Structures are given as structure tokens and as C-alpha cells.
XYZ file of C-alpha atoms in Angstrom:
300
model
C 100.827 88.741 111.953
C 100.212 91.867 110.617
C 100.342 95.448 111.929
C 99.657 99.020 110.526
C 102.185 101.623 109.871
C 101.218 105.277 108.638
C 103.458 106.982 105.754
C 103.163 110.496 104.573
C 102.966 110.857 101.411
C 103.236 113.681 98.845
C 101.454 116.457 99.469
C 101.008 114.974 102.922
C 98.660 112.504 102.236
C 98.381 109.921 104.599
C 98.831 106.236 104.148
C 98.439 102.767 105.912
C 101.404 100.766 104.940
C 101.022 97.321 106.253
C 104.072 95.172 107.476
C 103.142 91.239 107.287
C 105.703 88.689 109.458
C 105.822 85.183 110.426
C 105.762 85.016 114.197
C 109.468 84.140 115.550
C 109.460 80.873 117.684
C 108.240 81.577 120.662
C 106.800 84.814 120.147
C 103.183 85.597 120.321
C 101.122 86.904 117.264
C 100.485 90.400 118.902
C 103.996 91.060 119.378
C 104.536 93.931 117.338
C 107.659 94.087 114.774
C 108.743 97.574 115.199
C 109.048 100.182 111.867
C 113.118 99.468 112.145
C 114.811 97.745 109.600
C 115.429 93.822 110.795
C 118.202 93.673 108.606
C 116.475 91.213 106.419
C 115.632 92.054 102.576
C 112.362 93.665 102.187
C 109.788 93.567 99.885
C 107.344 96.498 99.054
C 104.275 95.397 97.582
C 102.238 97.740 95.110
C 98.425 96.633 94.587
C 96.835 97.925 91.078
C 94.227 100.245 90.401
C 90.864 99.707 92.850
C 92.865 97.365 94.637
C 94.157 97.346 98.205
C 96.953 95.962 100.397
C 95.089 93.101 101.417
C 94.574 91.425 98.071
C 98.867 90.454 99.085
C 98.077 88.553 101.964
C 98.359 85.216 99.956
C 101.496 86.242 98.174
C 102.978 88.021 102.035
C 102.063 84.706 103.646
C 104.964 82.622 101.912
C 107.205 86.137 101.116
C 107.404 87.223 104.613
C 109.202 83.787 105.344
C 113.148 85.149 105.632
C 112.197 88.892 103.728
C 110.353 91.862 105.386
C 107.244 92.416 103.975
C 104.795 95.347 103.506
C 102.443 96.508 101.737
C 100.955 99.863 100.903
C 97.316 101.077 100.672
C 97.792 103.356 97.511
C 95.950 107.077 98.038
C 92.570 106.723 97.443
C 92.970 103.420 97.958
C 91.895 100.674 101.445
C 92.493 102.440 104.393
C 94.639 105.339 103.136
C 93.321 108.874 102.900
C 91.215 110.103 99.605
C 92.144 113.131 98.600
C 89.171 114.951 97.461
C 88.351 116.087 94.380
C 88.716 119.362 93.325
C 90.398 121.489 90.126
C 93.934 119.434 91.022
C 92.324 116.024 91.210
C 95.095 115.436 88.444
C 98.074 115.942 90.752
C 96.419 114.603 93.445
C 95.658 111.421 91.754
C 98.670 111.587 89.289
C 101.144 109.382 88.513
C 103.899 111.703 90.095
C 101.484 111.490 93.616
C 101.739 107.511 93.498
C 105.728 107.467 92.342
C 106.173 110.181 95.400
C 104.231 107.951 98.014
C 106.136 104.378 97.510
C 109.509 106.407 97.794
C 107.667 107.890 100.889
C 106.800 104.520 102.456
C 110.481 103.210 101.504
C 112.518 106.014 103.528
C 110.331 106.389 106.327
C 110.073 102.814 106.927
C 113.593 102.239 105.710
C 113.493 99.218 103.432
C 115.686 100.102 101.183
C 117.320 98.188 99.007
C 114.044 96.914 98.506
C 112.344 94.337 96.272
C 109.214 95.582 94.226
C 106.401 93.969 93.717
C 103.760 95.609 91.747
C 100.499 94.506 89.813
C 98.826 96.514 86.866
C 99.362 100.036 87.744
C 101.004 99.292 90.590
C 104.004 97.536 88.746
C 104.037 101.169 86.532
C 104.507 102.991 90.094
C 107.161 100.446 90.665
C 109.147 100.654 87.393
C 108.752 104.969 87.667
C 110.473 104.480 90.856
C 113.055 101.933 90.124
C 114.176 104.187 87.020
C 113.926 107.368 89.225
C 115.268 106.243 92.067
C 117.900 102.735 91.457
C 119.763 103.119 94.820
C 116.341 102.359 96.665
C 115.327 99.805 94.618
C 117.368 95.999 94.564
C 114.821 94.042 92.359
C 111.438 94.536 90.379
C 108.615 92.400 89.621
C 105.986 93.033 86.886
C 102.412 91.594 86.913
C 100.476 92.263 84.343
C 101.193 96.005 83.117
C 101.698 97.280 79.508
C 104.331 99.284 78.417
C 102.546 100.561 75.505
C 99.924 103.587 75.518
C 96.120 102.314 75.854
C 94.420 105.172 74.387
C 91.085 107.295 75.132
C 89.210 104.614 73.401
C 90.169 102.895 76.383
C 89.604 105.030 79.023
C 85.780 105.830 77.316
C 85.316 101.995 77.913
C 86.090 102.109 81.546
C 83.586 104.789 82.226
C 80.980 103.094 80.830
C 81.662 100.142 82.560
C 81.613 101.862 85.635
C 78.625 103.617 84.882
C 76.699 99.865 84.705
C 78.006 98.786 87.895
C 74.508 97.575 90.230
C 75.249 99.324 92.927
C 74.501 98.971 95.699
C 75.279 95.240 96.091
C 72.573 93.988 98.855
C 75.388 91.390 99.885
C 79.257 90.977 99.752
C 78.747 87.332 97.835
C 76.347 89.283 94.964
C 79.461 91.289 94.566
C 81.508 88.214 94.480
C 78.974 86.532 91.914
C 78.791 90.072 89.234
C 82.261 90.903 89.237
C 82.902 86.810 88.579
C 80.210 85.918 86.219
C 77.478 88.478 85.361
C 79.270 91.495 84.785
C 79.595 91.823 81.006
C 83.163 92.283 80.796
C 83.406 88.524 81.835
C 83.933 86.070 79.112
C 83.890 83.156 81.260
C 83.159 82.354 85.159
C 86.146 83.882 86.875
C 86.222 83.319 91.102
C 89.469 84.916 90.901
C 88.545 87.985 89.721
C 85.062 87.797 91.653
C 87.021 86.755 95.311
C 89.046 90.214 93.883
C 86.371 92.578 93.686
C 84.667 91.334 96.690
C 87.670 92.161 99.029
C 86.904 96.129 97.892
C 83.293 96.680 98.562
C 82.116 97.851 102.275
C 79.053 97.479 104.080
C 77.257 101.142 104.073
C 73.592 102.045 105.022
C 72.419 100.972 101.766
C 73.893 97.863 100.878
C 77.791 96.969 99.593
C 79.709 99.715 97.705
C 83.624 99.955 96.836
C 86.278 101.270 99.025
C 87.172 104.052 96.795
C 85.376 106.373 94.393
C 85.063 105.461 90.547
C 85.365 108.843 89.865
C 88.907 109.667 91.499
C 89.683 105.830 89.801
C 88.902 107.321 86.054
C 91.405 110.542 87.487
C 94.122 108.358 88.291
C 93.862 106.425 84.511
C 93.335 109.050 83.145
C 97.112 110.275 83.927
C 98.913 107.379 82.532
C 96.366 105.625 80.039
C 97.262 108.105 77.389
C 100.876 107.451 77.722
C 103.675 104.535 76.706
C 106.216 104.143 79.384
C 108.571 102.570 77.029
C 111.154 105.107 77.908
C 111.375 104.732 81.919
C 111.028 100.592 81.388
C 114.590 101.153 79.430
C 115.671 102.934 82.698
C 115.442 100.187 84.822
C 118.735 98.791 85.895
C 117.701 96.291 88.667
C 116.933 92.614 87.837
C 113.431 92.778 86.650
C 110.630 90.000 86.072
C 107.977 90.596 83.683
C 104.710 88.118 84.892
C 101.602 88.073 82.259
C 98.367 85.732 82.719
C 97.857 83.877 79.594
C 94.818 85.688 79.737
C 95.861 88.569 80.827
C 95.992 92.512 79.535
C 99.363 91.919 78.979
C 99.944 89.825 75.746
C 103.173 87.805 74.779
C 104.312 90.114 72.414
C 104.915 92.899 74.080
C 105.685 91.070 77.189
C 108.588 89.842 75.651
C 109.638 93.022 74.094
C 109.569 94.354 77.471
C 112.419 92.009 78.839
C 114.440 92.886 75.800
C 114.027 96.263 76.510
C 114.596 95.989 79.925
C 118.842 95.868 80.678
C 118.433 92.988 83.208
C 115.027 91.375 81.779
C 113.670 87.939 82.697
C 110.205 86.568 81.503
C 107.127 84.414 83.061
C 104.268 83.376 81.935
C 101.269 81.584 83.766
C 98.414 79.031 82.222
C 95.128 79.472 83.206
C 94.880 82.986 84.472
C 94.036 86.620 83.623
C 94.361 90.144 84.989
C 94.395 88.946 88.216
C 96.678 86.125 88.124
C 97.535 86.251 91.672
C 94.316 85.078 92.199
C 93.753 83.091 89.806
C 96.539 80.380 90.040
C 98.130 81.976 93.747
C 100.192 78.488 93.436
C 101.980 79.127 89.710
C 102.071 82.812 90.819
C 104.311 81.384 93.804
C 106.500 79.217 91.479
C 106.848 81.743 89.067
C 108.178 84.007 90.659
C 109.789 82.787 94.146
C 112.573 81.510 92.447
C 113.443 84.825 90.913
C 112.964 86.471 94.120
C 115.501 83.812 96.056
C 118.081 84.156 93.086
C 118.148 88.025 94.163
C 118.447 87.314 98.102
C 121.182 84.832 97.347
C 122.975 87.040 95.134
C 123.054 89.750 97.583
């Protein structure tokens, strides 16, 4: 079951937050839940850059069991509102806007103390907030995010790669098939990060194009890529767990140096998956971390 909420952001902006619950016995699916808090822990899940709420239905399915459970179209993002560009594209799309609307979505749909979950730039929004703001926040997890700056050089590569993107797709399963095997940036046949992409793109006049605009994507990097966030990480008081793919962005090294840095650090690591590790292995993703998660619920 799963039913839409809209948050204001900062600056107004308006988001769909979506709450995800097992049905109670009994009940029917349509039944709606209500904004109020149920008294159970909640969870507030943070999808990464080009992502959307959706890609957490797997993970919300088997969260949502005992825990409250939403998660938030990011601006410029799913179903949430795109600012537009214009000469302040860098607030709108900074990293201050996407701090400002998770502590948004956590007061006005009052889930704090509240559990983070956050992948690639959403776990950065989630550690920003957790050092900003640790009465809100009662636990963090990390999937897949450096700490460490990743440099123009970087940010160059990511325009180019958007610039060879085939668009339009003609179907939603050629999207599927680039983004998992022909696109360049693909070492090896990934579904995972195919089944990914594919959850993004729209049907328009022409054929399938992405939810959001490349353009305002490069903004948003653009205001943290240059950037370590060493500092904030150290900031972060709540029990945290740091997630990488083996073949992830995220390597070991740093991983690790994370948790020491962090005051209340654990570590995980999962075979057989990359960037998008939720996808990749959804059932070591689950082990991984629901164990964590169910230490922090018991310990509450």
C-alpha cells in the first residue's frame, strides 16, 4: 500500500513524499494511513542523483514491516516539482535546497526520530542533515557515497556522458538494454543498473526520455562534486552504517576510513554488486543491513 503525501520544501518547492505500509489484518489496501505519526519508528528514505522514490519499493516492502516508511521524490526529481532554471539554478539545485527539503518532509510529516536511509547523493543529504540536525535524526545508513572530493575531472566526464545518451529511447526495454549493456560506461552486462535506469524514463511524443533534466542533474553535482564532506561525516553522532558494492564508487579504503571517522561507525560490504547495489543483490542489501536497522529499534 502506498499513498502520496506533498511536503514543502525550501523555497517552497513542492514535493511528493511517499508513505509505503503493510496492510493491517483486516484492512483493505486503499485504506489510507493518515500523515500522523503511528507511533512506530520511521524510516526516511533518500534516492541518489536521477533517481526517484520508487527505486525503494523493494527495500520499503520488507522495512515497512513494524517501521513507518516513506520516501521522498528529491526536487527535480519523480513526481516532485523542477524548479526551473534560471541565474540561481545553484541554490535551487544546491546542496543546502536538498538538506532543507528532507528536514521539510521530517517535521511536516513528523517522523522524527527518524532512521535515514540514503543512496549516493542521497546518503550526503542524509549525513548533512544528521550532523545539522541530531535531535531529528535516530540512525543513518550509507550506500554507496564518498566522503572525499571527486573533482572537475569528474564532473567533465558526466557531461559527456550525458551528451551520448540515444535519446529518445523508441521503447522502455531499449532503455533497459543501453543503460545495462551498451552504454559505454558499462564494463560488464549489468540488469541492475539497466532495471535502474529504466524506472526513470517516460513515455513522451517522441519516444522514452528521463524524468528529470540532465542539465539541472549536472547543477545539482556540480554543488557538491567539488567538495570533501569529511568534516560533516565527523559530525555525525547517530549510529551510522557505511554500505559499499564491491563494485561500487565507493572503494574499501575510504569506506573504512569513513567508519573510523564516524563516532558511532559500523561497516558492510556486499559481493557481486556496484553503484546500485540495491539492485543488484536486493537480498544481501536486506541482510546487510536489516540487522543494523533492528539493533537500533531494539535499542530504543
Amino acid at each position: 500500500m502506498v499513498q502520496r503525501f506533498d511536503v514543502t520544501g525550501a523555497d517552497g518547492v513542492r514535493l511528493a513524499a511517499w508513505e509505503f505500509r503493510q496492510p493491517a489484518a483486516g484492512s483493505s489496501a486503499a485504506e489510507p494511513s493518515g500523515a500522523e505519526s503511528s507511533g512506530e519508528p520511521a524510516a526516511l528514505l533518500l534516492h541518489g542523483l536521477m533517481g526517484r522514490a520508487f527505486h525503494w519499493a523493494g527495500t520499503a516492502r520488507w522495512l515497512s514491516a513494524g517501521r513507518r516508511v516513506v520516501a521522498l521524490d528529491q526536487r527535480g526529481h519523480g513526481q516532485s516539482e523542477h524548479p526551473p532554471a534560471g541565474p540561481d539554478s545553484a541554490t535551487r539545485y544546491g546542496r543546502e535546497a536538498f538538506v532543507a527539503d528532507a528536514e521539510a518532509a521530517i517535521e511536516q510529516l513528523g517522523l522524527a526520530p527518524v532512521t535515514l536511509i540514503g543512496h549516493s547523493m542521497g546518503a550526503l543529504t542524509a549525513w548533512q542533515l544528521a550532523a545539522r540536525r541530531p535531535d531529528l535524526v535516530a540512525a543513518l545508513v550509507i550506500c554507496d557515497m564518498r566522503a572525499s572530493a571527486l573533482g572537475e575531472a569528474s564532473q567533465q566526464e558526466w557531461e559527456e556522458w550525458f551528451r551520448r545518451w540515444p535519446l529518445p529511447f523508441p521503447t522502455q526495454d531499449a532503455a533497459r538494454r543501453w543503460f545495462g549493456e551498451d552504454d559505454p560506461r558499462v564494463e560488464r552486462p549489468d540488469p541492475g543498473r539497466g532495471q535502474f535506469f529504466a524506472e526513470v524514463m517516460h513515455e513522451a511524443d517522441d519516444g522514452w526520455r528521463p524524468l528529470f533534466s540532465r542539465r539541472q542533474m549536472l547543477t545539482a553535482r556540480e554543488t557538491w562534486v567539488h567538495d570533501a564532506h569529511w568534516e560533516e561525516l565527523a559530525q555525525v553522532r547517530c549510529p551510522t552504517l557505511v554500505v559499499r558494492g564491491l563494485d561500487g564508487e565507493l572503494g574499501r579504503a575510504e569506506a573504512q576510513e569513513m567508519v573510523r571517522v564516524l563516532p558511532a561507525g559500523q561497516y558492510a560490504e556486499i559481493p557481486d554488486a556496484g553503484h546500485y547495489l540495491h539492485y543488484d543483490q536486493p537480498t544481501a542489501w536486506r541482510e546487510a543491513v536489516e540487522p543494523f536497522l533492528d539493533g537500533i529499534k531494539a535499542s530504543a
